[in-house]
Amino acid sequence: MKKRIRITALLLAAAMILTGCGNENTSSATDSGSSATSSAGTDSKEESSVADSKEESSEADSKEESSDAESSDEQTESKEESSVPETSETVTDAPEMSAPETSQTESKEENSVVETNPVNPDDTPDADPVYSAMIDRSLMELGNLQRMKAFFEKLEKGEEVTVAFIGGSITEGMTAGAELCWAKLTYNELCKQYPNAKINYVNAGMSGTPSILGNIRAGRDVLCHKPDLTFVEFAVNDGMEQEYKDSYEALVRTLLEQEGSPAVALYFTVIKSGHTCEKHMSEIGRAYGLPMVSLNNVLSVEFSEGRMTWEDYSDDESHPNVWGHEMTKDLIMNMMNKAKAKIAEGGIGAVEPVPEKWVNNDRFYGMEFYDDANPVEGFNMITTGSFNGTRDTIQQFPNGWAAVIAPAKAEPMKFTFEGKTLMLVYKCVKNSRGGRVRVIVDGEKTGEYSTQANDGWNNPVAVQVFTGDEGVHEVTIELVDIDGKMVTADILGFGIC
């Protein structure tokens, strides 16, 4: 059975490369690997895929220390670009078919692209009964379907809709690439089923990052596109600690509370070690009446009955291979098709308000992201000090501030914000020159945070640095002098609520 599945998947993958699909495509990417928001499951792959940053040979004696620091910083930035999978910004039309040309426009984010409906791929051959049963097992619940009903009604009327995907490297397309990842394949299938609708595609997958950072960046990467349906995938990037549960629920609730009552669906992945946050995430999904799909429901049975091994699904410890992404698309479309059939039976009422009661804590609700290109009401940057906003940070967070200086000579960053919680987002590096920052809020030190970690790979990390009473707070961020040597420290932005 699995050989027939794999052959079919490979044929389909080849067909998809030759065909296009005209709808709008917006890709976003990023990673996180250590400290408070380091991914619990998928980081092993990302870490191994990025070589350690090597420091350049010492400069001539006539060179200043700062030029040496800048050359080292440039090296780490070239490494970080290689750690993000390449994304294709265009869809190629099949030569034998007449298809609408791809229309592209720049989105609000530099790491986003917009694409319009692709040519429909060939029909999938009928699957055998074992494969069909496997796909059916993935469906945990359909939820109340009120929001999904509105989504399908728009499609059937040929209206414009936007489908967004937010998650980690599995959503971004690690191993399969931008065109063959499960998110793009799902989008392609929707385009095929609804050729008269204009369907916009937003891929906000960011490698190695958990829902803590997903909740911070949701406004920048997803909400600005006003999605009608968003798939959320963080089950292997999150951990079991309470901060992950609170962030995940805050993200789900924020997506649901947008204007137009958009639909939200949850996809729970699993890695080879068995790690998944499906249990506590499904409790959240159940409380909000959301459709939920489980990969573990599929693989656990196939493995125990000897029809599959992990290597059939993945080429590493975490990510689906090309066939795995194709199968994931089938899991998602199984849920979509069953939801549509259930809606057709009737009896689905109007959209109900989001439940008032939280499953977890609301401490991260209403989180907004601030950087040099994303202003937030109530945030006032007084001075960036020695953190230079003109230097490059990382591709996924290009509008932060970088310091390359001996801490004893550095000037602190100072700002005020209005709220009760402050999150610091910084670039985590492996090389020894990563600096340490001290955070002072309202005159009191709240903590020191190293931008260096043994598992760092120029990835973004978010950490809560303050929580307190609602109000205006004064913040100072300064470099910590440990040995008098020059260091680098990149602040990518802040999360505020």
Short mmCIF file of C-alpha atoms in Angstrom, two decimals:
data_model
loop_
_atom_site.label_atom_id
_atom_site.label_comp_id
_atom_site.label_asym_id
_atom_site.label_seq_id
_atom_site.Cartn_x
_atom_site.Cartn_y
_atom_site.Cartn_z
CA MET A 1 0.00 0.00 0.00
CA LYS A 2 2.67 2.50 1.01
CA LYS A 3 4.64 1.91 -2.22
CA ARG A 4 1.54 2.71 -4.29
CA ILE A 5 0.99 5.81 -2.16
CA ARG A 6 4.53 7.01 -2.60
CA ILE A 7 4.50 6.45 -6.38
CA THR A 8 1.23 8.35 -6.68
CA ALA A 9 2.59 11.17 -4.54
CA LEU A 10 5.74 11.49 -6.62
CA LEU A 11 3.72 11.63 -9.83
CA LEU A 12 1.52 14.30 -8.30
CA ALA A 13 4.53 16.27 -7.13
CA ALA A 14 5.93 16.24 -10.66
CA ALA A 15 2.60 17.33 -12.06
CA MET A 16 2.36 20.23 -9.62
CA ILE A 17 5.76 21.54 -10.57
CA LEU A 18 4.57 21.72 -14.20
CA THR A 19 1.30 23.39 -13.35
CA GLY A 20 0.39 26.67 -11.70
CA CYS A 21 -2.53 27.94 -9.64
CA GLY A 22 -3.66 31.54 -9.86
CA ASN A 23 -4.50 32.94 -6.40
CA GLU A 24 -2.71 35.21 -4.12
CA ASN A 25 0.35 33.92 -2.32
CA THR A 26 2.01 35.56 0.64
CA SER A 27 4.97 33.72 2.18
CA SER A 28 6.63 34.59 5.46
CA ALA A 29 9.51 32.78 7.15
CA THR A 30 11.54 32.68 10.42
CA ASP A 31 13.01 30.53 13.20
CA SER A 32 13.53 30.26 16.93
CA GLY A 33 15.77 27.86 18.77
CA SER A 34 16.57 28.58 22.37
CA SER A 35 15.72 30.37 25.60
CA ALA A 36 12.13 30.99 26.62
CA THR A 37 10.61 30.46 23.18
CA SER A 38 12.87 27.88 21.66
CA SER A 39 11.00 25.23 19.76
CA ALA A 40 10.46 22.03 21.65
CA GLY A 41 10.49 19.65 18.73
CA THR A 42 11.67 20.79 15.30
CA ASP A 43 14.86 22.61 16.24
CA SER A 44 17.05 19.54 15.77
CA LYS A 45 16.59 19.77 12.05
CA GLU A 46 17.09 23.50 11.83
CA GLU A 47 20.19 23.36 13.99
CA SER A 48 21.77 20.68 11.85
CA SER A 49 20.87 22.53 8.66
CA VAL A 50 22.83 25.63 9.61
CA ALA A 51 26.59 25.44 9.89
CA ASP A 52 28.30 27.09 12.84
CA SER A 53 29.20 30.70 12.09
CA LYS A 54 32.95 31.03 11.75
CA GLU A 55 34.68 34.21 12.78
CA GLU A 56 36.89 35.83 10.17
CA SER A 57 40.64 35.95 10.45
CA SER A 58 41.94 38.79 12.57
CA GLU A 59 42.18 42.09 10.72
CA ALA A 60 45.45 43.94 10.19
CA ASP A 61 46.67 45.89 13.19
CA SER A 62 45.74 49.12 11.48
CA LYS A 63 42.06 48.07 11.38
CA GLU A 64 39.77 49.23 14.16
CA GLU A 65 38.04 46.67 16.40
CA SER A 66 34.69 47.77 15.05
CA SER A 67 35.51 46.73 11.49
CA ASP A 68 36.42 43.29 12.79
CA ALA A 69 33.07 43.06 14.58
CA GLU A 70 31.18 44.14 11.50
CA SER A 71 32.87 41.55 9.29
CA SER A 72 31.97 38.83 11.80
CA ASP A 73 28.42 40.11 11.95
CA GLU A 74 28.14 39.99 8.17
CA GLN A 75 29.27 36.37 8.23
CA THR A 76 26.53 35.36 10.65
CA GLU A 77 23.95 37.15 8.53
CA SER A 78 24.96 35.25 5.39
CA LYS A 79 24.55 32.05 7.43
CA GLU A 80 21.10 33.01 8.59
CA GLU A 81 19.92 33.54 5.02
CA SER A 82 20.99 30.02 4.09
CA SER A 83 19.00 28.63 7.02
CA VAL A 84 15.69 29.73 5.53
CA PRO A 85 14.31 27.58 2.69
CA GLU A 86 14.12 29.34 -0.63
CA THR A 87 10.66 30.41 -1.61
CA SER A 88 9.43 30.66 -5.16
CA GLU A 89 7.74 33.98 -5.81
CA THR A 90 6.10 32.92 -9.05
CA VAL A 91 4.01 30.02 -10.27
CA THR A 92 4.91 28.65 -13.68
CA ASP A 93 2.04 28.01 -16.06
CA ALA A 94 1.91 24.55 -17.64
CA PRO A 95 2.95 24.95 -21.31
CA GLU A 96 0.07 22.88 -22.71
CA MET A 97 -2.61 24.73 -20.73
CA SER A 98 -3.98 28.23 -20.95
CA ALA A 99 -3.81 29.69 -17.47
CA PRO A 100 -4.00 33.19 -16.03
CA GLU A 101 -0.60 34.76 -15.61
CA THR A 102 0.71 35.10 -12.10
CA SER A 103 0.11 38.55 -10.69
CA GLN A 104 2.43 39.62 -7.91
CA THR A 105 2.51 42.63 -5.62
CA GLU A 106 4.65 43.46 -2.66
CA SER A 107 2.92 42.87 0.65
CA LYS A 108 3.38 44.87 3.83
CA GLU A 109 6.23 42.60 4.87
CA GLU A 110 9.42 42.26 2.83
CA ASN A 111 9.35 38.50 3.27
CA SER A 112 5.87 38.17 1.78
CA VAL A 113 4.70 37.64 -1.78
CA VAL A 114 1.24 37.76 -3.27
CA GLU A 115 0.15 35.32 -5.96
CA THR A 116 -3.13 34.72 -7.89
CA ASN A 117 -5.10 31.39 -8.70
CA PRO A 118 -3.04 28.52 -10.16
CA VAL A 119 -3.87 26.12 -12.93
CA ASN A 120 -5.68 23.11 -11.51
CA PRO A 121 -3.45 20.05 -11.03
CA ASP A 122 -4.55 16.67 -12.36
CA ASP A 123 -7.20 14.81 -10.39
CA THR A 124 -5.85 12.55 -7.67
CA PRO A 125 -6.31 8.85 -8.50
CA ASP A 126 -8.73 7.00 -6.26
CA ALA A 127 -6.92 5.84 -3.15
CA ASP A 128 -7.12 2.29 -1.88
CA PRO A 129 -9.31 1.48 1.15
CA VAL A 130 -6.37 1.32 3.55
CA TYR A 131 -5.19 4.78 2.56
CA SER A 132 -8.73 6.14 2.78
CA ALA A 133 -9.13 4.73 6.29
CA MET A 134 -5.80 6.24 7.25
CA ILE A 135 -6.87 9.68 6.04
CA ASP A 136 -10.24 9.40 7.81
CA ARG A 137 -8.54 8.68 11.14
CA SER A 138 -6.87 12.07 11.07
CA LEU A 139 -10.12 13.96 11.63
CA MET A 140 -10.52 14.64 15.35
CA GLU A 141 -13.52 16.98 15.23
CA LEU A 142 -15.32 19.21 12.74
CA GLY A 143 -16.32 21.77 15.35
CA ASN A 144 -19.46 23.86 15.09
CA LEU A 145 -18.84 24.79 11.39
CA GLN A 146 -20.58 28.16 11.61
CA ARG A 147 -17.53 30.03 10.41
CA MET A 148 -16.62 27.36 7.86
CA LYS A 149 -20.10 27.69 6.38
CA ALA A 150 -19.51 31.37 5.69
CA PHE A 151 -16.14 30.55 4.12
CA PHE A 152 -17.61 27.95 1.75
CA GLU A 153 -20.47 30.27 0.81
CA LYS A 154 -17.96 32.84 -0.39
CA LEU A 155 -16.13 30.24 -2.45
CA GLU A 156 -19.34 28.94 -4.03
CA LYS A 157 -20.35 32.48 -4.98
CA GLY A 158 -16.99 33.03 -6.68
CA GLU A 159 -15.98 35.74 -4.24
CA GLU A 160 -12.48 36.63 -3.13
CA VAL A 161 -11.17 34.84 -0.04
CA THR A 162 -7.83 34.62 1.73
CA VAL A 163 -6.47 31.40 3.24
CA ALA A 164 -3.59 31.78 5.70
CA PHE A 165 -1.24 29.27 7.31
CA ILE A 166 0.82 30.06 10.41
CA GLY A 167 3.21 27.67 12.11
CA GLY A 168 6.82 26.50 12.13
CA SER A 169 9.11 24.91 9.56
CA ILE A 170 6.59 22.22 8.59
CA THR A 171 4.22 24.95 7.41
CA GLU A 172 7.04 26.98 5.89
CA GLY A 173 7.91 23.95 3.75
CA MET A 174 11.19 22.63 5.13
CA THR A 175 12.45 19.71 2.98
CA ALA A 176 9.66 19.97 0.37
CA GLY A 177 10.03 23.62 -0.57
CA ALA A 178 7.57 26.45 -1.06
CA GLU A 179 5.70 24.88 -3.97
CA LEU A 180 5.33 21.34 -2.59
CA CYS A 181 4.60 22.08 1.06
CA TRP A 182 1.25 21.02 2.52
CA ALA A 183 0.04 24.60 2.76
CA LYS A 184 0.59 25.34 -0.93
CA LEU A 185 -0.83 21.95 -1.95
CA THR A 186 -3.97 22.65 0.10
CA TYR A 187 -4.29 26.03 -1.57
CA ASN A 188 -3.87 24.41 -4.98
CA GLU A 189 -6.64 21.92 -4.21
CA LEU A 190 -9.02 24.69 -3.15
CA CYS A 191 -8.25 26.53 -6.39
CA LYS A 192 -9.05 23.37 -8.31
CA GLN A 193 -12.37 22.90 -6.53
CA TYR A 194 -13.38 26.55 -6.88
CA PRO A 195 -11.93 27.82 -10.19
CA ASN A 196 -14.28 30.82 -10.29
CA ALA A 197 -13.21 32.20 -6.91
CA LYS A 198 -10.16 34.36 -6.32
CA ILE A 199 -8.25 32.67 -3.51
CA ASN A 200 -5.35 34.46 -1.87
CA TYR A 201 -2.59 32.42 -0.21
CA VAL A 202 -0.64 33.54 2.87
CA ASN A 203 2.13 31.30 4.17
CA ALA A 204 3.33 32.65 7.53
CA GLY A 205 5.30 29.56 8.47
CA MET A 206 8.55 30.42 10.24
CA SER A 207 11.08 27.68 10.96
CA GLY A 208 11.83 26.79 14.55
CA THR A 209 9.43 29.30 16.08
CA PRO A 210 6.71 28.50 18.63
CA SER A 211 3.30 30.06 19.19
CA ILE A 212 4.84 32.59 21.61
CA LEU A 213 6.50 34.30 18.67
CA GLY A 214 3.55 33.42 16.42
CA ASN A 215 1.25 35.36 18.72
CA ILE A 216 3.62 38.35 18.67
CA ARG A 217 3.93 38.46 14.87
CA ALA A 218 0.38 37.49 13.94
CA GLY A 219 -0.67 41.06 13.21
CA ARG A 220 2.29 41.67 10.92
CA ASP A 221 2.27 38.33 9.13
CA VAL A 222 -1.38 37.20 9.06
CA LEU A 223 -4.01 39.66 10.29
CA CYS A 224 -2.93 42.42 7.90
CA HIS A 225 -4.10 40.13 5.04
CA LYS A 226 -7.60 39.78 6.58
CA PRO A 227 -7.83 35.97 6.20
CA ASP A 228 -11.18 34.21 5.84
CA LEU A 229 -9.63 30.94 7.04
CA THR A 230 -6.41 30.38 8.99
CA PHE A 231 -4.72 27.05 9.70
CA VAL A 232 -2.59 26.98 12.88
CA GLU A 233 0.32 24.50 13.23
CA PHE A 234 2.57 24.74 16.30
CA ALA A 235 2.15 21.32 17.95
CA VAL A 236 5.81 20.31 17.71
CA ASN A 237 7.40 23.74 18.10
CA ASP A 238 5.68 24.48 21.41
CA GLY A 239 6.55 23.04 24.78
CA MET A 240 4.36 21.90 27.64
CA GLU A 241 4.98 24.92 29.89
CA GLN A 242 2.16 27.31 30.69
CA GLU A 243 3.55 30.18 28.62
CA TYR A 244 3.08 28.09 25.47
CA LYS A 245 -0.51 27.24 26.38
CA ASP A 246 -1.31 30.88 27.13
CA SER A 247 0.30 32.09 23.89
CA TYR A 248 -1.42 29.47 21.73
CA GLU A 249 -4.85 30.30 23.11
CA ALA A 250 -4.21 34.03 22.76
CA LEU A 251 -3.29 33.48 19.10
CA VAL A 252 -6.37 31.35 18.40
CA ARG A 253 -8.70 33.82 20.11
CA THR A 254 -7.13 36.78 18.30
CA LEU A 255 -7.65 35.09 14.92
CA LEU A 256 -11.29 34.33 15.75
CA GLU A 257 -12.09 37.84 16.95
CA GLN A 258 -11.19 39.57 13.71
CA GLU A 259 -13.82 41.45 11.73
CA GLY A 260 -15.97 39.20 9.56
CA SER A 261 -15.84 36.20 11.93
CA PRO A 262 -13.13 34.29 10.03
CA ALA A 263 -12.72 30.52 10.36
CA VAL A 264 -9.80 28.87 12.14
CA ALA A 265 -8.68 25.22 11.87
CA LEU A 266 -6.01 23.45 13.94
CA TYR A 267 -3.47 20.95 12.62
CA PHE A 268 -1.50 18.89 15.14
CA THR A 269 1.79 17.41 13.95
CA VAL A 270 4.17 14.99 15.72
CA ILE A 271 7.90 14.27 15.50
CA LYS A 272 9.82 10.99 15.58
CA SER A 273 10.40 11.17 19.33
CA GLY A 274 6.64 11.32 19.84
CA HIS A 275 6.57 14.93 21.03
CA THR A 276 3.35 16.79 20.26
CA CYS A 277 1.26 19.36 22.11
CA GLU A 278 -1.93 17.91 20.66
CA LYS A 279 -3.47 17.20 24.06
CA HIS A 280 -3.58 20.72 25.48
CA MET A 281 -4.04 22.33 22.07
CA SER A 282 -7.07 20.15 21.31
CA GLU A 283 -8.60 21.22 24.62
CA ILE A 284 -8.39 24.78 23.38
CA GLY A 285 -9.80 23.82 19.98
CA ARG A 286 -12.68 21.98 21.58
CA ALA A 287 -13.53 24.94 23.81
CA TYR A 288 -13.77 27.21 20.76
CA GLY A 289 -15.56 24.68 18.52
CA LEU A 290 -12.82 24.42 15.88
CA PRO A 291 -12.07 21.78 13.23
CA MET A 292 -9.02 19.73 14.27
CA VAL A 293 -6.77 17.33 12.35
CA SER A 294 -4.23 14.97 13.97
CA LEU A 295 -1.18 13.51 12.24
CA ASN A 296 -0.50 11.28 15.25
CA ASN A 297 -3.87 9.55 14.76
CA VAL A 298 -2.58 8.48 11.36
CA LEU A 299 1.03 7.53 11.97
CA SER A 300 0.64 5.75 15.31
CA VAL A 301 -1.73 3.15 13.85
CA GLU A 302 0.21 2.70 10.60
CA PHE A 303 3.44 2.17 12.55
CA SER A 304 1.93 -0.26 15.05
CA GLU A 305 0.36 -2.33 12.28
CA GLY A 306 3.56 -2.40 10.22
CA ARG A 307 2.28 -0.65 7.12
CA MET A 308 4.58 2.35 7.51
CA THR A 309 7.79 3.45 9.20
CA TRP A 310 8.83 6.96 10.18
CA GLU A 311 11.17 6.99 7.19
CA ASP A 312 8.21 6.63 4.83
CA TYR A 313 6.89 9.94 6.13
CA SER A 314 10.08 11.89 6.86
CA ASP A 315 13.71 12.19 5.83
CA ASP A 316 14.75 13.57 9.23
CA GLU A 317 13.48 13.68 12.80
CA SER A 318 10.73 16.23 12.31
CA HIS A 319 9.68 17.28 8.83
CA PRO A 320 7.51 15.49 6.27
CA ASN A 321 9.19 14.56 3.03
CA VAL A 322 7.57 15.36 -0.33
CA TRP A 323 5.18 12.42 0.05
CA GLY A 324 4.50 13.44 3.66
CA HIS A 325 3.46 16.92 2.58
CA GLU A 326 1.19 15.42 -0.09
CA MET A 327 -0.41 13.14 2.50
CA THR A 328 -0.84 16.11 4.86
CA LYS A 329 -2.74 17.92 2.13
CA ASP A 330 -5.04 14.90 1.91
CA LEU A 331 -5.62 15.04 5.68
CA ILE A 332 -6.58 18.70 5.50
CA MET A 333 -8.78 18.30 2.43
CA ASN A 334 -10.51 15.33 4.07
CA MET A 335 -11.54 17.66 6.87
CA MET A 336 -12.59 20.37 4.42
CA ASN A 337 -14.66 17.99 2.29
CA LYS A 338 -16.37 16.44 5.30
CA ALA A 339 -17.12 19.90 6.68
CA LYS A 340 -18.65 20.90 3.36
CA ALA A 341 -20.78 17.75 3.28
CA LYS A 342 -21.96 18.33 6.85
CA ILE A 343 -22.86 21.93 6.05
CA ALA A 344 -24.84 20.75 3.01
CA GLU A 345 -27.04 18.69 5.32
CA GLY A 346 -28.30 21.94 6.87
CA GLY A 347 -28.88 22.95 10.44
CA ILE A 348 -25.76 25.10 10.80
CA GLY A 349 -26.80 28.35 12.48
CA ALA A 350 -25.30 31.83 12.57
CA VAL A 351 -21.84 32.47 13.96
CA GLU A 352 -21.84 32.59 17.74
CA PRO A 353 -19.65 34.97 19.77
CA VAL A 354 -16.23 33.79 20.96
CA PRO A 355 -16.63 32.20 24.42
CA GLU A 356 -15.92 34.63 27.24
CA LYS A 357 -14.23 32.00 29.41
CA TRP A 358 -10.58 31.21 28.76
CA VAL A 359 -9.14 27.71 28.97
CA ASN A 360 -5.84 29.19 30.15
CA ASN A 361 -4.54 32.64 31.10
CA ASP A 362 -5.21 35.79 29.07
CA ARG A 363 -1.84 37.40 29.88
CA PHE A 364 -0.63 37.43 26.24
CA TYR A 365 -3.91 38.47 24.66
CA GLY A 366 -3.82 41.54 22.40
CA MET A 367 -0.07 41.25 21.78
CA GLU A 368 1.28 43.69 19.17
CA PHE A 369 4.67 43.69 17.48
CA TYR A 370 6.83 46.81 17.46
CA ASP A 371 9.94 47.47 15.39
CA ASP A 372 11.27 50.34 13.30
CA ALA A 373 8.68 49.70 10.55
CA ASN A 374 5.70 48.68 12.71
CA PRO A 375 4.59 51.46 15.07
CA VAL A 376 2.37 50.63 18.02
CA GLU A 377 0.14 53.11 19.81
CA GLY A 378 1.54 53.87 23.24
CA PHE A 379 5.14 52.94 22.34
CA ASN A 380 7.60 55.85 22.29
CA MET A 381 11.22 55.23 21.32
CA ILE A 382 13.28 57.88 23.08
CA THR A 383 16.71 56.77 21.84
CA THR A 384 18.15 53.62 20.29
CA GLY A 385 21.55 54.46 21.81
CA SER A 386 24.29 52.26 20.36
CA PHE A 387 21.70 49.93 18.80
CA ASN A 388 21.89 51.09 15.19
CA GLY A 389 18.69 50.84 13.17
CA THR A 390 20.49 51.10 9.83
CA ARG A 391 22.36 47.80 10.21
CA ASP A 392 20.84 44.58 8.90
CA THR A 393 19.43 42.17 11.49
CA ILE A 394 17.83 39.03 9.98
CA GLN A 395 15.69 38.40 6.93
CA GLN A 396 12.47 37.68 8.78
CA PHE A 397 12.87 40.64 11.15
CA PRO A 398 14.77 43.19 9.06
CA ASN A 399 13.72 46.34 10.90
CA GLY A 400 15.36 45.90 14.28
CA TRP A 401 18.47 47.42 15.83
CA ALA A 402 22.00 45.99 15.99
CA ALA A 403 24.85 46.94 18.31
CA VAL A 404 28.49 46.17 17.50
CA ILE A 405 30.55 47.78 20.22
CA ALA A 406 32.43 47.27 23.46
CA PRO A 407 29.73 47.43 26.19
CA ALA A 408 31.76 49.92 28.24
CA LYS A 409 31.45 52.42 25.39
CA ALA A 410 27.81 51.65 24.55
CA GLU A 411 24.85 53.96 25.04
CA PRO A 412 21.60 52.31 26.21
CA MET A 413 18.30 52.09 24.33
CA LYS A 414 15.45 53.91 26.09
CA PHE A 415 11.70 53.91 25.45
CA THR A 416 8.30 53.98 27.11
CA PHE A 417 5.34 51.72 26.43
CA GLU A 418 1.77 51.57 27.63
CA GLY A 419 0.56 48.14 28.73
CA LYS A 420 1.24 45.41 31.26
CA THR A 421 3.52 42.94 29.44
CA LEU A 422 6.72 43.39 27.44
CA MET A 423 8.37 40.70 25.30
CA LEU A 424 11.89 41.10 23.91
CA VAL A 425 12.67 39.54 20.51
CA TYR A 426 16.38 39.14 19.74
CA LYS A 427 18.70 37.28 17.38
CA CYS A 428 20.29 34.24 19.04
CA VAL A 429 23.80 33.44 17.79
CA LYS A 430 26.19 30.59 18.44
CA ASN A 431 29.46 32.49 18.15
CA SER A 432 31.11 33.73 21.33
CA ARG A 433 30.71 37.38 20.43
CA GLY A 434 27.00 37.38 21.16
CA GLY A 435 26.43 40.03 23.80
CA ARG A 436 24.33 40.13 26.94
CA VAL A 437 21.62 42.73 27.51
CA ARG A 438 20.22 44.03 30.78
CA VAL A 439 16.58 45.16 30.93
CA ILE A 440 15.51 47.82 33.45
CA VAL A 441 11.82 48.72 33.81
CA ASP A 442 10.68 51.67 35.93
CA GLY A 443 14.14 51.85 37.50
CA GLU A 444 14.33 48.20 38.51
CA LYS A 445 16.34 45.47 36.79
CA THR A 446 14.05 42.75 35.49
CA GLY A 447 16.70 40.44 34.05
CA GLU A 448 19.76 39.84 31.88
CA TYR A 449 19.51 37.92 28.62
CA SER A 450 22.35 36.45 26.58
CA THR A 451 22.03 36.63 22.81
CA GLN A 452 24.46 33.70 22.58
CA ALA A 453 23.52 30.04 22.98
CA ASN A 454 25.18 26.78 22.01
CA ASP A 455 22.15 25.92 19.87
CA GLY A 456 21.79 29.42 18.39
CA TRP A 457 21.77 29.80 14.61
CA ASN A 458 20.85 33.45 14.01
CA ASN A 459 17.27 32.60 14.90
CA PRO A 460 14.70 34.89 16.53
CA VAL A 461 13.91 34.24 20.17
CA ALA A 462 11.18 35.91 22.23
CA VAL A 463 11.30 36.17 26.00
CA GLN A 464 9.00 37.88 28.49
CA VAL A 465 11.03 40.58 30.26
CA PHE A 466 8.28 42.35 32.20
CA THR A 467 4.76 41.90 33.47
CA GLY A 468 3.09 44.25 35.90
CA ASP A 469 0.30 46.75 36.33
CA GLU A 470 -1.38 48.29 33.32
CA GLY A 471 0.11 51.72 32.63
CA VAL A 472 3.02 53.61 31.09
CA HIS A 473 6.42 52.07 31.86
CA GLU A 474 9.95 53.39 31.29
CA VAL A 475 12.41 50.87 29.84
CA THR A 476 16.20 50.91 29.50
CA ILE A 477 18.16 48.23 27.64
CA GLU A 478 21.91 48.24 28.03
CA LEU A 479 24.80 45.98 27.07
CA VAL A 480 26.49 44.10 29.91
CA ASP A 481 30.29 44.43 30.08
CA ILE A 482 31.77 41.03 30.94
CA ASP A 483 35.38 41.09 29.70
CA GLY A 484 35.77 44.46 28.00
CA LYS A 485 35.66 42.94 24.53
CA MET A 486 33.55 44.06 21.63
CA VAL A 487 30.26 42.19 21.19
CA THR A 488 27.26 42.10 18.87
CA ALA A 489 23.64 42.18 19.97
CA ASP A 490 20.61 42.38 17.69
CA ILE A 491 17.23 43.45 19.04
CA LEU A 492 14.63 42.42 16.47
CA GLY A 493 11.57 44.00 18.06
CA PHE A 494 9.18 43.94 20.99
CA GLY A 495 5.85 42.36 21.82
CA ILE A 496 3.52 44.57 23.85
CA CYS A 497 0.13 44.01 25.44
#
